[in-house]
XYZ file of C-alpha atoms in Angstrom:
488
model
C -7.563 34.182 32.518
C -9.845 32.558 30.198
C -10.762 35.691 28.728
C -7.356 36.375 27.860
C -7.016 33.246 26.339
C -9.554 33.686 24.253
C -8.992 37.102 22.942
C -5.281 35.544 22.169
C -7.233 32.641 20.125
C -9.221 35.028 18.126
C -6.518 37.415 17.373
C -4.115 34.485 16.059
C -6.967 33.099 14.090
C -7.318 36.405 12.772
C -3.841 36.915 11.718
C -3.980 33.861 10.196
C -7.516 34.428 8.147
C -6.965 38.206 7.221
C -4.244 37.657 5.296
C -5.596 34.622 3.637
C -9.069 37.082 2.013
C -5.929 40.117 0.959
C -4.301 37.465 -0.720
C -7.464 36.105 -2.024
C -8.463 39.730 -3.457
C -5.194 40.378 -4.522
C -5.377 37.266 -6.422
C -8.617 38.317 -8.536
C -7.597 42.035 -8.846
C -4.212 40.551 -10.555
C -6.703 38.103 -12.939
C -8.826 40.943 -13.849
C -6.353 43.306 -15.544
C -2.447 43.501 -16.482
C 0.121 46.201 -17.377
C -1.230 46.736 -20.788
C -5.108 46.474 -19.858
C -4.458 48.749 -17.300
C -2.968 51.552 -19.074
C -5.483 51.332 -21.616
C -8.287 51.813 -19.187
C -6.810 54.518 -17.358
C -5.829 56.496 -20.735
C -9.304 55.312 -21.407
C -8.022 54.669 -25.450
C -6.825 51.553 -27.194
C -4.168 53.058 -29.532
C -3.517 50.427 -32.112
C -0.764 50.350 -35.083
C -1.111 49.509 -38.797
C 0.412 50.251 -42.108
C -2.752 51.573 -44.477
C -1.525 50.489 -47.789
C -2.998 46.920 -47.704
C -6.632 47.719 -48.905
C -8.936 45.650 -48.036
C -6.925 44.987 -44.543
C -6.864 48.524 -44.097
C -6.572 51.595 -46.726
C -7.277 54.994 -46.784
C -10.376 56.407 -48.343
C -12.556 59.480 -48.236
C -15.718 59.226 -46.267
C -18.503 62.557 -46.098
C -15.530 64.196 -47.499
C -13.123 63.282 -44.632
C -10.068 60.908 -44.607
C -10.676 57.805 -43.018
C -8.716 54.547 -42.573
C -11.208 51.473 -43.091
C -10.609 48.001 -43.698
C -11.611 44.803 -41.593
C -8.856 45.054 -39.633
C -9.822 48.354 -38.313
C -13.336 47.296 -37.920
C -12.206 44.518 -35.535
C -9.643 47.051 -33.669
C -12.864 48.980 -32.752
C -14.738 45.914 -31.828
C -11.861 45.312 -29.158
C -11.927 48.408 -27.800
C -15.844 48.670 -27.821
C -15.484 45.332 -25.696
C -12.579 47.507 -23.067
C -15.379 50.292 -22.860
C -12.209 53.301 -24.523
C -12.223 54.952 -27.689
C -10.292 53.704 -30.487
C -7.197 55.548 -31.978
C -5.670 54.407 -34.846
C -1.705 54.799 -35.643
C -0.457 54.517 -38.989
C 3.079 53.590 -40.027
C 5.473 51.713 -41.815
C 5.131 47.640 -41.050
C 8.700 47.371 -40.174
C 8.003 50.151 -37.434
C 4.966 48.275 -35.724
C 6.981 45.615 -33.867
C 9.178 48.581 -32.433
C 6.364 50.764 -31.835
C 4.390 47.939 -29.701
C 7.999 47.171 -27.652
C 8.376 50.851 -26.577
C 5.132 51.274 -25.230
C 4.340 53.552 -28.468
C 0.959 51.261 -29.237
C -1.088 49.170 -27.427
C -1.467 46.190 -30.197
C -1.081 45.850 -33.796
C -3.751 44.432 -36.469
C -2.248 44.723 -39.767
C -2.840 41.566 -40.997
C 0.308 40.110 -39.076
C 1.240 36.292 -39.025
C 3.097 34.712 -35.728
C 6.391 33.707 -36.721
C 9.462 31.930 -34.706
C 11.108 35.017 -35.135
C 8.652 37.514 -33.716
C 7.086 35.156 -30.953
C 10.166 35.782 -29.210
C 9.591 39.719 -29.311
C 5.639 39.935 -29.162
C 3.171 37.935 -28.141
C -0.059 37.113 -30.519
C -3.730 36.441 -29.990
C -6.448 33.840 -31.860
C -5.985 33.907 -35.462
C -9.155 35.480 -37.137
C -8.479 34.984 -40.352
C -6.397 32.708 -42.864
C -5.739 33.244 -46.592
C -4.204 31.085 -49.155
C -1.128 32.764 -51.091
C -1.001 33.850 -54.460
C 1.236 35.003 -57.502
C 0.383 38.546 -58.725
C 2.007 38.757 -62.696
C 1.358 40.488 -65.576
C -1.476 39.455 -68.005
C 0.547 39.353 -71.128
C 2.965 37.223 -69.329
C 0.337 34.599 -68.118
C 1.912 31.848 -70.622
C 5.458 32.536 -70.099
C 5.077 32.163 -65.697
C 2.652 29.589 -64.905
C 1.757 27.869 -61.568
C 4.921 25.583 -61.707
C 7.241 27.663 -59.759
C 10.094 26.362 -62.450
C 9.112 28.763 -65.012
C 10.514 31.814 -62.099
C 13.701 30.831 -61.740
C 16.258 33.140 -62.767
C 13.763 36.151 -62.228
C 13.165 38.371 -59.867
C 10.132 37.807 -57.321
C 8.789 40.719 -55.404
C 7.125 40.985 -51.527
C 6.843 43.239 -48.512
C 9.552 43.489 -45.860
C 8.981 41.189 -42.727
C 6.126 39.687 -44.124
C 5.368 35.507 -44.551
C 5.225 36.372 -47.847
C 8.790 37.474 -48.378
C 9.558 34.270 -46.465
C 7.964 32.177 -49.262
C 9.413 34.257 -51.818
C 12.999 33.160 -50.783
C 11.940 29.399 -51.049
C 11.189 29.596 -54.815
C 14.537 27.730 -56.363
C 16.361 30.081 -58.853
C 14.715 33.174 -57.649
C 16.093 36.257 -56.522
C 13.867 38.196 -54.066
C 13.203 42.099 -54.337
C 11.681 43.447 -50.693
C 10.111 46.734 -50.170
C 8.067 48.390 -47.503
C 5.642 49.532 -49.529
C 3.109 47.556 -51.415
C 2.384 50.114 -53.816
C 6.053 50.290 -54.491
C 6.221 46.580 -55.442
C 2.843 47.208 -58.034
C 5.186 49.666 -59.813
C 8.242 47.569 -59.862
C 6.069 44.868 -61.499
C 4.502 47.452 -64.059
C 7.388 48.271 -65.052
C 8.433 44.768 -65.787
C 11.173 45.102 -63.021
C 9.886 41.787 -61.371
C 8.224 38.962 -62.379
C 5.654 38.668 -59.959
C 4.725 39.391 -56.502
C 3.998 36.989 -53.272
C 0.654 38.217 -52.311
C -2.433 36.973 -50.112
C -4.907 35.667 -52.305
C -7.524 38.711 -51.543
C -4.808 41.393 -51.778
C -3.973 40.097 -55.626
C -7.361 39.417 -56.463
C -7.933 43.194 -55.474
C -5.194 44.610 -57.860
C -6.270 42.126 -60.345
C -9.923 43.520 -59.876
C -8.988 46.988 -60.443
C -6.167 47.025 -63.038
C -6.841 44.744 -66.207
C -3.050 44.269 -67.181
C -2.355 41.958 -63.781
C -3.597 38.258 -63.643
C -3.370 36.185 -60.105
C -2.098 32.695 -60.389
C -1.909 29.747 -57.740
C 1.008 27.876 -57.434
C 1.876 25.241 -55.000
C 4.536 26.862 -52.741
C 6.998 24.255 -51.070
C 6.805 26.762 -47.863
C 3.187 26.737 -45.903
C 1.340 28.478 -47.968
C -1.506 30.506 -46.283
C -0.832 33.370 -43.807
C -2.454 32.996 -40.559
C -3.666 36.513 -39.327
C -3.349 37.330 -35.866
C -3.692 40.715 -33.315
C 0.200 41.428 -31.925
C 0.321 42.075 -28.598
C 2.727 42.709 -25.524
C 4.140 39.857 -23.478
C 2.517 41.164 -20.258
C -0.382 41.350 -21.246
C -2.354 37.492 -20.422
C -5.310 39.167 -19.601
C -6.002 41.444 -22.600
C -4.536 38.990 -24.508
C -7.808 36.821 -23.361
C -10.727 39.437 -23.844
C -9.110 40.533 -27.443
C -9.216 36.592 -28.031
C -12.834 36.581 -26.939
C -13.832 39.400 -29.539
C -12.261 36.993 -32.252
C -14.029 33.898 -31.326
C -17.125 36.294 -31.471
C -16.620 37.988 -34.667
C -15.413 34.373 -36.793
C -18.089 32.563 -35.343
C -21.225 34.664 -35.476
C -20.472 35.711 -39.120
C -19.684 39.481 -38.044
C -16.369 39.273 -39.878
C -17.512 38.069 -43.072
C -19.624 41.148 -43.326
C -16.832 43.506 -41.862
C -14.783 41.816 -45.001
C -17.530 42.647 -47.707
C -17.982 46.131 -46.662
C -14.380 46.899 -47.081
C -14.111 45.477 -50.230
C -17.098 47.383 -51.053
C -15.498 50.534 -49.533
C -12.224 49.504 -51.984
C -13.757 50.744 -54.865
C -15.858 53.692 -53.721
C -15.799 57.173 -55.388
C -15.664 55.953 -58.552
C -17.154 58.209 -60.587
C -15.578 61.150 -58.788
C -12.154 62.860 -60.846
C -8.752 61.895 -59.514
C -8.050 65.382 -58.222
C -11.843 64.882 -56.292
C -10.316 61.918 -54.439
C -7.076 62.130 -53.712
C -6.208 65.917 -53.950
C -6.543 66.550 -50.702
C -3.668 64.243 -49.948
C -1.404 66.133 -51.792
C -2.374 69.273 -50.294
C -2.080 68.378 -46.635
C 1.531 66.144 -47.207
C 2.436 69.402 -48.934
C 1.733 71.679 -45.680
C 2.935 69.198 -43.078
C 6.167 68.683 -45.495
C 6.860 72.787 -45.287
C 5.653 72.256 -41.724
C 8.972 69.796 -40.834
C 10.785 71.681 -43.277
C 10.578 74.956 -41.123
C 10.882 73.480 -37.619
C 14.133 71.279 -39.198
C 15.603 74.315 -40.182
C 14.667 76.180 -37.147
C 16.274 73.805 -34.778
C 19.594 73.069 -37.309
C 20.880 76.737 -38.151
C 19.493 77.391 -33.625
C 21.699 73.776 -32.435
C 24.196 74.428 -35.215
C 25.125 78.348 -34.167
C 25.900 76.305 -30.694
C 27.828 73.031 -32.287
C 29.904 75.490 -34.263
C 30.982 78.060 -31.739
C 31.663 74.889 -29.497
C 33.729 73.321 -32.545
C 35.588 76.650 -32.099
C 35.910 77.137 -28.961
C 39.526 76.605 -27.001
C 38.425 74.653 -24.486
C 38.972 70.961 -24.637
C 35.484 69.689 -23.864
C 33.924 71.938 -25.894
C 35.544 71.376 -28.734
C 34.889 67.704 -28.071
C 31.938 67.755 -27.862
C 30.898 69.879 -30.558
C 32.964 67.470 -33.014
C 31.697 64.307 -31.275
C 28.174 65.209 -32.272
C 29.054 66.368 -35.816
C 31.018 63.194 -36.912
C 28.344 61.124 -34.979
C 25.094 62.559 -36.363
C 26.554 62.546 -40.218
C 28.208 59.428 -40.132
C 24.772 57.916 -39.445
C 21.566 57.965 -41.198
C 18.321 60.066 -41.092
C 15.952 56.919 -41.494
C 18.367 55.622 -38.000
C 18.144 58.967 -36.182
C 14.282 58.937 -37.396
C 13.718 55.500 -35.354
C 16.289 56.417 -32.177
C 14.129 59.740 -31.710
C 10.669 58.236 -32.158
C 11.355 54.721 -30.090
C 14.306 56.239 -27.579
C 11.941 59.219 -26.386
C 9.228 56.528 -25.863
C 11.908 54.565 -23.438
C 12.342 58.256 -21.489
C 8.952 58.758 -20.844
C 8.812 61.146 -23.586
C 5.667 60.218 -25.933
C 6.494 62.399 -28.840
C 3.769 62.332 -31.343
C 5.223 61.193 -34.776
C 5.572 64.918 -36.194
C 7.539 65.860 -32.905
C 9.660 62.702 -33.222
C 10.497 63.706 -37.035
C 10.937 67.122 -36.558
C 13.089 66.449 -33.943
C 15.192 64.010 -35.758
C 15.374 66.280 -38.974
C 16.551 69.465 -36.618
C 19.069 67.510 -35.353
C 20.830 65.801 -38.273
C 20.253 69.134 -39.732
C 22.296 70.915 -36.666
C 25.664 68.939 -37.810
C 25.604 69.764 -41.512
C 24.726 73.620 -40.381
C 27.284 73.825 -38.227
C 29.782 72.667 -40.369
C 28.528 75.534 -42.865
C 28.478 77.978 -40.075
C 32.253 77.050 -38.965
C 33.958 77.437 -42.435
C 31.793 81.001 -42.997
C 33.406 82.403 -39.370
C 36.535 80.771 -40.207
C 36.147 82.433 -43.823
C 36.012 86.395 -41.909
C 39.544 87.540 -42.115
C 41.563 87.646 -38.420
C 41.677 90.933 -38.710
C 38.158 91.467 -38.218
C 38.197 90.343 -34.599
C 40.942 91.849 -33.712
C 39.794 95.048 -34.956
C 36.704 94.826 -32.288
C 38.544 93.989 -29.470
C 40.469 96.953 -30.211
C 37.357 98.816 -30.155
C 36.547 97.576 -26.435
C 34.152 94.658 -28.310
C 34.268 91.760 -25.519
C 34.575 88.265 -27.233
C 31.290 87.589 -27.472
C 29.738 90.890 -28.943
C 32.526 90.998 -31.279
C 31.497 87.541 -32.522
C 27.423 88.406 -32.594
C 28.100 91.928 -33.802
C 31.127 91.981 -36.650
C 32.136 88.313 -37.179
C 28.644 86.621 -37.670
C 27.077 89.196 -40.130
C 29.634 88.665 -41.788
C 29.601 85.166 -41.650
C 26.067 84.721 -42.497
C 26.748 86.432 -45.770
C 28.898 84.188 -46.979
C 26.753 80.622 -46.478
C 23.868 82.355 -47.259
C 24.131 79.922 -50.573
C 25.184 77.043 -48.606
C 22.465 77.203 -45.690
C 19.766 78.008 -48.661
C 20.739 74.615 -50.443
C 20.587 73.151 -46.839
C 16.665 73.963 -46.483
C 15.919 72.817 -49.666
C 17.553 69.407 -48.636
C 15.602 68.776 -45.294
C 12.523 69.397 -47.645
C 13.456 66.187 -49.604
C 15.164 64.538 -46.787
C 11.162 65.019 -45.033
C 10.038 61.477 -46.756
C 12.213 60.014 -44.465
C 10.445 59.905 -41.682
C 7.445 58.931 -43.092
C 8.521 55.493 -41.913
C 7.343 56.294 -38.286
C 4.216 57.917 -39.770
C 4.750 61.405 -40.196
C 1.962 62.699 -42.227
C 4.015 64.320 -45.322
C 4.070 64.374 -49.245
C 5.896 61.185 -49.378
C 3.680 59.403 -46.716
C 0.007 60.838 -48.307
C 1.831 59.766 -52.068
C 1.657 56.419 -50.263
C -1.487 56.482 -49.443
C -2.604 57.431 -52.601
C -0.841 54.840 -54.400
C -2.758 52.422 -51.807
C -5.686 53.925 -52.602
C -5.751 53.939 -56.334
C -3.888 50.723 -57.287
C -1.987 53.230 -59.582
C 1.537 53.434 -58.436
C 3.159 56.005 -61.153
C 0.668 58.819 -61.351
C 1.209 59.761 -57.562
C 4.947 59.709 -57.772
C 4.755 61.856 -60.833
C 2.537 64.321 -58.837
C 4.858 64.217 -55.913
C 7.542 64.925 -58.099
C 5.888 68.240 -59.354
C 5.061 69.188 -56.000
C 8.948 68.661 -54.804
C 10.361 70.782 -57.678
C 8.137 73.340 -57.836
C 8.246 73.814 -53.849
C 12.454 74.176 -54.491
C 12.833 75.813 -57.209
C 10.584 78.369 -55.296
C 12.466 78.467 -52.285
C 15.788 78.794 -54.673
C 14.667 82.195 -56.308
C 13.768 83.631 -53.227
C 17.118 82.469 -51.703
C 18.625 83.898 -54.922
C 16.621 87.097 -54.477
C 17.618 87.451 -50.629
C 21.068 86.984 -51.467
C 21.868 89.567 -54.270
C 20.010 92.020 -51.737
C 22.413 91.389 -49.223
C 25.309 92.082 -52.025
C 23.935 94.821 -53.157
């Protein structure tokens, strides 16, 4: 009997201790790692997002001959992931896509020189900062005694900054001044060229780099009435305490032992290498591969719109109901919205389905698809164009509906939009640059990236420009050619 008892004692102080070493474990497992840290590790790569057209935060340049993105901010992305033990992959894209990109799982963490604000605290959540930079203005030399510090002398004029940037915040508190935002840095170096704007919002290093290169801009300081110094911090996900700490270690490493400083030098070395080499030496081979990934997207658009807009058509025509619904559901959906939307639902929806396109994928995807209502529409009107006759003529013939449509009708059909769907590839080659935005690789994107590059924001437009035309008018003779073949 006392045996028994004391096996019972042992076993209920076992239940009761077992349980209290799982928990235990279970407790240190769970403060080792998180959601985030844990997919990194078992992907065994820290894919981090940035917008390369803020040299010396991070820029494109040509290293051993090879396109690289550099800048400090890269240089402490790598230190982070050295730290996790996983490669480093770097994602490039427009700044307004990065907050998106990090919600949908897309990228692990941004550094891209972002600041914490009210606004984005609620979305994201944001490590150490590791670096902090007065602001600047960034005007034009011969207009250094007409705008001065006092913020006075801008009012009535137009100021200039990037989209969703502190900047652009302390742009709109300058009294009397209307603000002009764009995405794209280099596009707001033109606009001030040009004389469009009076002067541009920058970070002190990012003007004094312009100002370095091109002798026509001058920096200025003025006294903003908003805080004036961004505060640059690593973006990260809100389940994520635990990475959040080790990326906040790397920081306190970096800023304290002077490693930063020197990461900083060597990109603004790196700013202004390949000087001596000719334009075409350094940035040609931009141009060339936006100009193949552009024909790229342009084929696969007009793959998928003239294969999904065949089916929308017939379905447009078809007498049943749903069909037909359906068919004009999708058409008055998909062109009553834009590309640049359908661009963004593709890239960040097929994240949220377990789908990880890559950013070409998402794009061509997007483009196929807003291509598929405007083909279809084409495709409709050339069918509905075949005279009545036609079909009725087949089914005489012992033609079944369908073979009489694939075999009489559609020829037909085909040779009467011939012009219309030809006009309709050259438009999905323009309507490419709009998914550059999620970082798709093509002319408009590398143009970009060349303006970054250079600090010259007209000659890369102009070359983009000759690239455009002479890929259409190309396409348009050989269209032309095609069709008076057919004719004949």
């Amino acid at each position: 009997m006392k045996r028994i008892f004391k096996g019972l004692t042992w076993s209920l102080l076992g239940l009761l201790i077992i349980p209290f070493f799982f928990s235990a474990g279970a407790s240190v497992a769970a403060d080792e790692t998180d959601s985030t840290l844990a997919r990194i590790q078992k992907k065994g790569k820290l894919t981090v997002g940035l917008s390369a057209d803020y040299a010396p935060y991070e820029f494109h340049t040509k290293i051993n001959g090879k396109d690289e993105i550099v800048g400090f901010d890269v240089s402490l992305a790598q230190a982070i992931a050295d730290k996790l033990g996983v490669k480093l992959e770097v994602e490039d894209m427009g700044f307004d896509a990065l907050l998106g990109a990090l919600k949908t799982g897309k990228i692990d963490m941004i550094a891209s020189g972002m600041s914490a604000t009210p606004e984005r605290e609620e979305q994201v959540d944001f490590s150490d900062v590791y670096l902090r930079s007065p602001q600047a203005m960034l005007i034009l030399k011969k207009n250094q005694h007409k705008y001065t510090t006092d913020l006075s002398t801008f009012a009535g004029t137009k100021v200039g900054a990037q989209t969703q940037t502190t900047q652009e915040e302390i742009a709109k508190s300058i009294n009397g001044a209307s603000v002009v935002s764009l995405q794209k840095y280099p596009n707001l170096i033109s606009q001030l060229s040009q004389g469009v704007i009076s002067g541009i919002v920058a970070e002190k290093t990012i003007a004094q780099a312009y100002e370095q290169q091109n002798k026509n801009f001058k920096v200025i300081y003025p006294t903003y009435s908003a805080d004036g110094s961004t505060q640059s911090a690593v973006a990260l996900s809100k389940d994520s305490p635990v990475f959040k700490a080790k990326v906040n270690e790397v920081i306190h490493k970096v800023t304290t032992d002077g490693q930063f400083t020197k990461w900083q030098k060597k990109a603004n070395q790196q700013m202004f290498a390949n000087q001596n080499d000719s334009y075409w030496q350094k940035y040609g081979h931009y141009f060339v591969t936006g100009t193949g990934i552009t024909l790229a997207l342009a084929v696969v658009g007009v793959f998928l719109g003239v294969t999904l807009g065949i089916f929308f058509a017939l379905m447009k025509l078809s007498s049943v109901f749903v069909f037909k619904a359906i068919g004009n559901i999708y058409v008055e959906y998909v062109r009553g919205t834009p590309l640049l939307v359908q661009a963004f639902m593709v890239f960040f929806g097929s994240q949220a389905l377990g789908l990880n396109l890559s950013a070409f994928a998402a794009g061509a995807l997007s483009m196929g698809l807003n291509s598929a209502a405007y083909v279809a529409e084409i495709i409709r009107s050339g069918i509905t164009s075949v005279d009545g006759g036609q079909m009725e003529a087949a089914r005489s013939l012992g033609l079944t509906h369908s073979k009489a449509m694939r075999l009489v009708i559609l020829p037909q059909a085909v040779r009467n939009i011939l012009p219309a769907l030809g006009n309709e590839f050259v438009s999905v080659i323009k309507e490419g640059s709009v998914v550059s935005v999620i970082g798709v690789g093509e002319l408009m994107y590398e143009t970009g990236v060349v303006q970054g590059a250079s600090f010259e924001p007209f000659i890369p437009l102009v070359i983009a420009s000759l690239i455009y035309f002479t890929l259409t008018f190309t396409i348009s003779r050989c269209l032309g050619f095609i069709e008076s073949r057919i004719h004949r």
